[in-house]
Short mmCIF file of C-alpha atoms in Angstrom, two decimals:
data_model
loop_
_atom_site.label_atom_id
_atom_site.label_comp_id
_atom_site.label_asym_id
_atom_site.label_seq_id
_atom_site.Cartn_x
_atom_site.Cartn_y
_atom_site.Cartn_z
CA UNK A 1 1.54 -26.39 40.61
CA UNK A 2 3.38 -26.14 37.30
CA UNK A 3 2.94 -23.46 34.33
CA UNK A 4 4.22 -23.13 30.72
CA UNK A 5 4.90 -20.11 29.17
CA UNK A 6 2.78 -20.21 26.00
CA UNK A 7 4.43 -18.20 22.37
CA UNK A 8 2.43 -18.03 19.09
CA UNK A 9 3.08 -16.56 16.19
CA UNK A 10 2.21 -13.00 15.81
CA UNK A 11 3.09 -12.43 11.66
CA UNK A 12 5.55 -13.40 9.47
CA UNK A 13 7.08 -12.32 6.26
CA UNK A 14 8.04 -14.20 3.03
CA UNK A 15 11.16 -12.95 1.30
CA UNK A 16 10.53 -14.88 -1.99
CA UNK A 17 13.36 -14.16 -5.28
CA UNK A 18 11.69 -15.66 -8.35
CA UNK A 19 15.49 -16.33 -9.73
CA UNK A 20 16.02 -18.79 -7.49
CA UNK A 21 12.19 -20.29 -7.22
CA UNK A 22 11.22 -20.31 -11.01
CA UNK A 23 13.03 -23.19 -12.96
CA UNK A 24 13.57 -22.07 -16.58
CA UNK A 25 10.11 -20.80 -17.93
CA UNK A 26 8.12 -22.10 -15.17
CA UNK A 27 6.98 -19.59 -12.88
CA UNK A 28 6.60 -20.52 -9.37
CA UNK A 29 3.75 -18.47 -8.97
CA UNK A 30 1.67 -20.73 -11.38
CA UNK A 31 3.13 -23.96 -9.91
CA UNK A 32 0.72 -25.92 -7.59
CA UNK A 33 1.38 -26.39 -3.71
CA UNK A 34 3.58 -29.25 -4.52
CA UNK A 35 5.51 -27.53 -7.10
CA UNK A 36 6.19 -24.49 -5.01
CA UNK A 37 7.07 -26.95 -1.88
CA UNK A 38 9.72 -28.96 -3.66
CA UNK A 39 11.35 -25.17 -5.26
CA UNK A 40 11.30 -24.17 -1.40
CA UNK A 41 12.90 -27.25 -0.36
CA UNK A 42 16.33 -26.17 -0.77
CA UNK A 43 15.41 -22.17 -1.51
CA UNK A 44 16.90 -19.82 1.42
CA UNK A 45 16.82 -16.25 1.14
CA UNK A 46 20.00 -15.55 2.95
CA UNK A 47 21.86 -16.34 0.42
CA UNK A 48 21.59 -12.76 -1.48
CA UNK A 49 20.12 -10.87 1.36
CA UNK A 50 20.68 -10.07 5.14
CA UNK A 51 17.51 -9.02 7.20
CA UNK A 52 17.70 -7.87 10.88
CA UNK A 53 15.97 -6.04 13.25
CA UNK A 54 17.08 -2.81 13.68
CA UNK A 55 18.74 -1.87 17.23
CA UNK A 56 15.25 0.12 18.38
CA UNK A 57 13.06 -2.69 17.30
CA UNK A 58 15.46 -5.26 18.94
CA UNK A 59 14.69 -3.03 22.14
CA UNK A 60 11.15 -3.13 21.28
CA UNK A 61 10.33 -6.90 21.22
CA UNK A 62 12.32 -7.45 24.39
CA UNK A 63 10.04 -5.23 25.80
CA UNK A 64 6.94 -6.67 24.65
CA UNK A 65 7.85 -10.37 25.57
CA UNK A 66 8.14 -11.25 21.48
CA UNK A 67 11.15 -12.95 19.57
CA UNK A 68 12.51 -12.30 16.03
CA UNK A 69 13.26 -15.48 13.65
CA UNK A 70 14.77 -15.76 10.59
CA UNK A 71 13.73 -19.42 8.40
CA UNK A 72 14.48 -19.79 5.20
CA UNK A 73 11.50 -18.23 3.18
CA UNK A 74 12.09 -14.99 5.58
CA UNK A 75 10.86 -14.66 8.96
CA UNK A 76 8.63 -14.69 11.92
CA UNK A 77 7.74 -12.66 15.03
CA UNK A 78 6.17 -14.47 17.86
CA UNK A 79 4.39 -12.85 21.12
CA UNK A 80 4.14 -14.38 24.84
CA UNK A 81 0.59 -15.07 25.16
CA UNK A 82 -1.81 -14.94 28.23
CA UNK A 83 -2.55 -17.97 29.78
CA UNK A 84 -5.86 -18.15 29.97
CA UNK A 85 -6.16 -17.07 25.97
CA UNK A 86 -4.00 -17.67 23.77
CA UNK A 87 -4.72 -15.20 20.82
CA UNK A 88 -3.85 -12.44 23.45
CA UNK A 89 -0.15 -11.12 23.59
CA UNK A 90 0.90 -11.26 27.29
CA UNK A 91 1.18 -7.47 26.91
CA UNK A 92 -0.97 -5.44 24.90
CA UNK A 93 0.37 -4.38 21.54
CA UNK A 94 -0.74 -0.97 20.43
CA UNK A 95 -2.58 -0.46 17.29
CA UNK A 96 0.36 1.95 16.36
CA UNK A 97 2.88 -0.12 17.48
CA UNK A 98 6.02 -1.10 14.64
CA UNK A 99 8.58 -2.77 14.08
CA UNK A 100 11.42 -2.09 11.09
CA UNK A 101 14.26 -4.59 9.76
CA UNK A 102 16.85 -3.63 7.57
CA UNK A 103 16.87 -5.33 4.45
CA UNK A 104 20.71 -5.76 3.15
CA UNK A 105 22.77 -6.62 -0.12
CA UNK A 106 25.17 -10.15 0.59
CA UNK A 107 25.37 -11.00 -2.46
CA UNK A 108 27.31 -8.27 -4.99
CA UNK A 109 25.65 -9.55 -7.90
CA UNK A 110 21.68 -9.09 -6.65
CA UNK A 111 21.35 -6.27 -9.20
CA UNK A 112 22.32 -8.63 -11.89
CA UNK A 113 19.26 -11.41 -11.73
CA UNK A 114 17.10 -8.96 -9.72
CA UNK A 115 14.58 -6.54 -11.86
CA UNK A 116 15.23 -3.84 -10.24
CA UNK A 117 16.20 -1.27 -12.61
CA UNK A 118 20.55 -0.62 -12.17
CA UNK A 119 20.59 3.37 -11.61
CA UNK A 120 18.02 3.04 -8.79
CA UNK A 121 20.82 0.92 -7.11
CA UNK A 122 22.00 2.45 -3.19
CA UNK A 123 18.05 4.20 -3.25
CA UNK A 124 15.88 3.22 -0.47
CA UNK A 125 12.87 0.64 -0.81
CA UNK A 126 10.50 0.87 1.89
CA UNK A 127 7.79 -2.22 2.26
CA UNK A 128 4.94 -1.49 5.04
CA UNK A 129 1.65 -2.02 5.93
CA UNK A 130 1.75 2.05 6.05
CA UNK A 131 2.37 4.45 4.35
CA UNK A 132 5.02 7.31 5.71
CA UNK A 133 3.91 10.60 5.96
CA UNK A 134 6.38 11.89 3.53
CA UNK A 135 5.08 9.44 0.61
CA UNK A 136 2.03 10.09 -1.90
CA UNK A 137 -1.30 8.04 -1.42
CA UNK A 138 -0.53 5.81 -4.55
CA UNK A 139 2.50 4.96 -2.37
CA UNK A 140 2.22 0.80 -2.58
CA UNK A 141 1.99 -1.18 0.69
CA UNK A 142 3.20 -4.20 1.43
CA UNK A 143 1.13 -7.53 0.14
CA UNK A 144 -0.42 -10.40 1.88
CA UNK A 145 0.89 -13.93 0.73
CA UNK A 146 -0.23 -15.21 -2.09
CA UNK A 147 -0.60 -11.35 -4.02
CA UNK A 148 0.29 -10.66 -7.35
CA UNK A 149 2.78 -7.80 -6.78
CA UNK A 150 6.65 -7.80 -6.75
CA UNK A 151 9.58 -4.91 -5.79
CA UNK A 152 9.95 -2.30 -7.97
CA UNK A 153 10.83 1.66 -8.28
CA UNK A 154 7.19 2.04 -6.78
CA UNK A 155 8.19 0.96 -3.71
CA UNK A 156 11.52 3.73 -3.61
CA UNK A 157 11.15 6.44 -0.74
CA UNK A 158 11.31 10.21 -1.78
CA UNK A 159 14.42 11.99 -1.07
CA UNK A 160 12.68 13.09 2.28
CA UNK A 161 11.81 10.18 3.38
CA UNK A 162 15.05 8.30 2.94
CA UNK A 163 16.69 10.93 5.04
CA UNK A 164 14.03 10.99 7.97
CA UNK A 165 14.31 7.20 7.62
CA UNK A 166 18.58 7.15 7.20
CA UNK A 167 18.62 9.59 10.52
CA UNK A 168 17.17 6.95 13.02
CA UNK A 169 19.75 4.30 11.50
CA UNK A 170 23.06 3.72 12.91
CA UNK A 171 25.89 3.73 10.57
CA UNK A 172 26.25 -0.48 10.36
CA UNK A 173 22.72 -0.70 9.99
CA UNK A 174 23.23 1.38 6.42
CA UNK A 175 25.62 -0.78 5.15
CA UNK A 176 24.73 -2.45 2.05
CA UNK A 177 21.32 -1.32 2.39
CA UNK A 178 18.27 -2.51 0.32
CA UNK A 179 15.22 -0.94 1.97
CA UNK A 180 12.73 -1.11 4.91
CA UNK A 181 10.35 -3.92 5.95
CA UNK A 182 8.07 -1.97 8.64
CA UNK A 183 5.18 -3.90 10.08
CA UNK A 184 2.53 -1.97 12.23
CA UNK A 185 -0.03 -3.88 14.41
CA UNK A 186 -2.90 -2.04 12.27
CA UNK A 187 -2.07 -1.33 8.78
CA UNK A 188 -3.30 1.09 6.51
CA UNK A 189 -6.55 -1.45 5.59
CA UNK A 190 -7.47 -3.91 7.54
CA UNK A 191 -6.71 -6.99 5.55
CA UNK A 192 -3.24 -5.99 6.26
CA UNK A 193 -4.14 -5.98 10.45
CA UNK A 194 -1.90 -7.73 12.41
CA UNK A 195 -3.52 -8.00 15.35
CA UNK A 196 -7.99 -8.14 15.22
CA UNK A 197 -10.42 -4.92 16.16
CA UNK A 198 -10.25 -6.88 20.33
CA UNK A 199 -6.16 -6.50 19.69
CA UNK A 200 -5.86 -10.16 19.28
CA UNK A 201 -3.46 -12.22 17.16
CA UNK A 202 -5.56 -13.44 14.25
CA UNK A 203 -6.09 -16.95 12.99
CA UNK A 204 -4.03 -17.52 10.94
CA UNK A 205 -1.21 -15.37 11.84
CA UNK A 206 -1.05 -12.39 9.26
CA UNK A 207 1.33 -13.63 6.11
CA UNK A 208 3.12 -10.91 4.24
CA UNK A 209 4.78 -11.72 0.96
CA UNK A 210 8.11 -9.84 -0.44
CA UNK A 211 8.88 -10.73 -4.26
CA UNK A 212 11.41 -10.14 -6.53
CA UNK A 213 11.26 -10.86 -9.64
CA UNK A 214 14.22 -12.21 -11.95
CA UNK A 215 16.00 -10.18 -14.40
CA UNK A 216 14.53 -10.82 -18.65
CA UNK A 217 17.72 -9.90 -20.95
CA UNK A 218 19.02 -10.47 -24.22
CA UNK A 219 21.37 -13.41 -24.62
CA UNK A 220 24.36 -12.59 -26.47
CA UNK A 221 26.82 -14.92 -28.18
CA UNK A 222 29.88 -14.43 -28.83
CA UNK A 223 32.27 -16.73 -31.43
CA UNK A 224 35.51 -17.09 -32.73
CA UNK A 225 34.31 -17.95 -35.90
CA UNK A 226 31.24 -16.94 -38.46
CA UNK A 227 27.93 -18.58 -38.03
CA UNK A 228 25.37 -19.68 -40.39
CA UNK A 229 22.00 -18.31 -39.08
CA UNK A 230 18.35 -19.41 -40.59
CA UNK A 231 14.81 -17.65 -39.79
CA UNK A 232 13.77 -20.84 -37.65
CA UNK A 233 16.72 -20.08 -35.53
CA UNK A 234 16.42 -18.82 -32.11
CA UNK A 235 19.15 -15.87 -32.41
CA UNK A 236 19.83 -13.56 -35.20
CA UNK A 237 22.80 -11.80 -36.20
CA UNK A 238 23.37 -8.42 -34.11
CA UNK A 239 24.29 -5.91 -36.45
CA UNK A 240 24.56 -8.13 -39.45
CA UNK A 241 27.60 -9.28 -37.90
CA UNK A 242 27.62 -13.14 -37.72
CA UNK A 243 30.07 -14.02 -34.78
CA UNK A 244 27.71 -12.06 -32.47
CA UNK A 245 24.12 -13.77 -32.27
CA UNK A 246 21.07 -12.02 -29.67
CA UNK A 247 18.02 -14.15 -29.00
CA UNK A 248 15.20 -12.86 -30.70
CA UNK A 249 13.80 -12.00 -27.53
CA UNK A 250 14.43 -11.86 -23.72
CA UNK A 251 14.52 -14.77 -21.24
CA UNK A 252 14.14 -14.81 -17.77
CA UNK A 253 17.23 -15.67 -15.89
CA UNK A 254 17.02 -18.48 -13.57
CA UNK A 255 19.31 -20.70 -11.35
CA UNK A 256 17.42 -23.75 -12.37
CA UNK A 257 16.04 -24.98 -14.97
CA UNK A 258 17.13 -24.75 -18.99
CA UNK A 259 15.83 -22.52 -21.63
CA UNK A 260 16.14 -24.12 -25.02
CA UNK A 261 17.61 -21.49 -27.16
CA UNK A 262 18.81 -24.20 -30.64
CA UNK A 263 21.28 -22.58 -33.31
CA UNK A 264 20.97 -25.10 -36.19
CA UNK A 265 19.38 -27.87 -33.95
CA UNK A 266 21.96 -27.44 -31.40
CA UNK A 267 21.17 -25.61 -27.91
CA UNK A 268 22.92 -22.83 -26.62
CA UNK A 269 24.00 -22.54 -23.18
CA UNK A 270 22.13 -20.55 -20.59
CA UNK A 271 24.14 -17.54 -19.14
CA UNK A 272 25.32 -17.46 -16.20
CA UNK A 273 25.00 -13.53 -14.06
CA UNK A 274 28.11 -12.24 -13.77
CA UNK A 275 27.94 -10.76 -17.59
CA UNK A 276 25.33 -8.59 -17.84
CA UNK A 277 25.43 -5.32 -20.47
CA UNK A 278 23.19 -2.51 -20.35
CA UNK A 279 22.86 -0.72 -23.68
CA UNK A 280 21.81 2.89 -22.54
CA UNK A 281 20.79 3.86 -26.10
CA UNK A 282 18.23 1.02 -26.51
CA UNK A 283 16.98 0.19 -22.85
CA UNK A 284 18.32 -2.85 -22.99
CA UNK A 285 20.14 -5.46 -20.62
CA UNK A 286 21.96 -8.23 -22.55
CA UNK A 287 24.02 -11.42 -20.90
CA UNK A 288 27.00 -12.12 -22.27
CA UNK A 289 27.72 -15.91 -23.24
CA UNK A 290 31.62 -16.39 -24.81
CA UNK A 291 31.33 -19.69 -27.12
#
């Protein structure tokens, strides 16, 4: 007589950066299932971020027969499943049952193609299916794949949350540290459920969806030498001063793709992120390009 042990997936969550995804002015949000395939294709969110369980939840799926893995749009949870039924976890989850990975910086320039506004940087983003007891009820939660929302301050902890949250965290695990991404087996409405009302994993598998969305700024160029600018252009002088030219308005910054910015019928280069200039007097970020 011969048995196989039997995993399905329980949930997973997308970690999706819209920098990296959106090629120029096309958003990959409004591309079709092709589109957004072929932008995936080569897309890997551990390029710019780290996510891990955190040492309690590692001791938590152990003991509830389920395994933690990372792929390239984010990651996946799956459960040991009863033999006889296979949309039952070997050992019952609890409806307030969670698990919590820490969400870390690799990448030193995130802040610089990420809208996420600079002086929040080092605060504490939380993304759950709940809300903590220490946050408002306009608190955001987590969305389900395919939503229209994407990180911002919204999603920052209060002061007393971050430290309830920073005292169950060993020091490594606040090293670099972006935020939270807690997932409980009910959620705070029941489209975000991971498991059914009979504590079954659902059909599909729940999908969560974190997005970031890329950085808009001013392109600045810089020249050695005086330009001639007209009104069809697509910079102006900055300041009347005509070796320094700012697009009339902001672009999105993108790895792929080009954004035709044309100075006289000629196009300007895109920036690259390591220049970036806030202007604290005007609100606004501007990307250096030296011509």
């Amino acid at each position: 007589m011969s048995y196989s042990i039997q995993y399905r997936e329980l949930f997973r969550t997308k970690i999706l950066h819209r920098f990296f995804l959106d090629k120029g002015t096309d958003d990959f949000s409004s591309m079709n299932e092709e589109g957004q395939l072929n932008r995936l294709e080569n897309y890997d969110f551990q390029t710019f971020l780290s996510l891990h369980p955190t040492q309690a939840t590692r001791q938590k799926l152990n003991g509830y027969n389920l395994v933690f893995k990372t792929i390239s749009s984010g990651f996946t949870v799956w459960s040991k499943v009863d033999e006889n039924n296979d949309a039952l976890p070997f050992i019952s989850l609890p409806d307030d049952l969670d698990f919590t990975f820490l969400v870390q910086i690799k990448d030193s320039r995130f802040y610089n193609y990420t809208d996420l506004k600079l002086e929040d940087a080092g605060k504490m983003y939380y993304l759950s299916n709940r809300r903590l007891a220490t946050e408002p009820n306009s608190f955001p939660l987590i969305d389900k794949a395919g939503g229209n929302f994407h990180v911002d301050e919204d999603f920052i902890l209060s002061e007393d949350g971050e430290n309830a949250e920073l005292e169950q965290l060993q020091p490594s695990e606040k090293m670099n540290l972006l935020g939270l991404v807690r997932i409980f087996m009910k959620g705070d409405n029941s489209s975000l459920h991971v498991t059914n009302e009979q504590n079954e994993i659902q059909d599909p598998a729940q999908t969560f969806e974190v997005v970031f969305k890329n950085r808009n700024t001013i392109w600045r160029y810089l020249f050695d030498a005086n330009q001639q600018v007209t009104g069809g252009d697509d910079v102006k002088k900055e300041n009347g001063n005509s070796k320094v030219l700012i697009t009339k308005t902001e672009h999105p910054l993108t790895k792929n793709g080009f954004i035709s910015i044309e100075l006289g019928g000629i196009e300007l280069p895109n920036p690259g992120i390591s220049l970036i200039k806030p202007d604290v007097s005007d609100d606004t970020i501007y990307s250096e390009i030296y011509m």
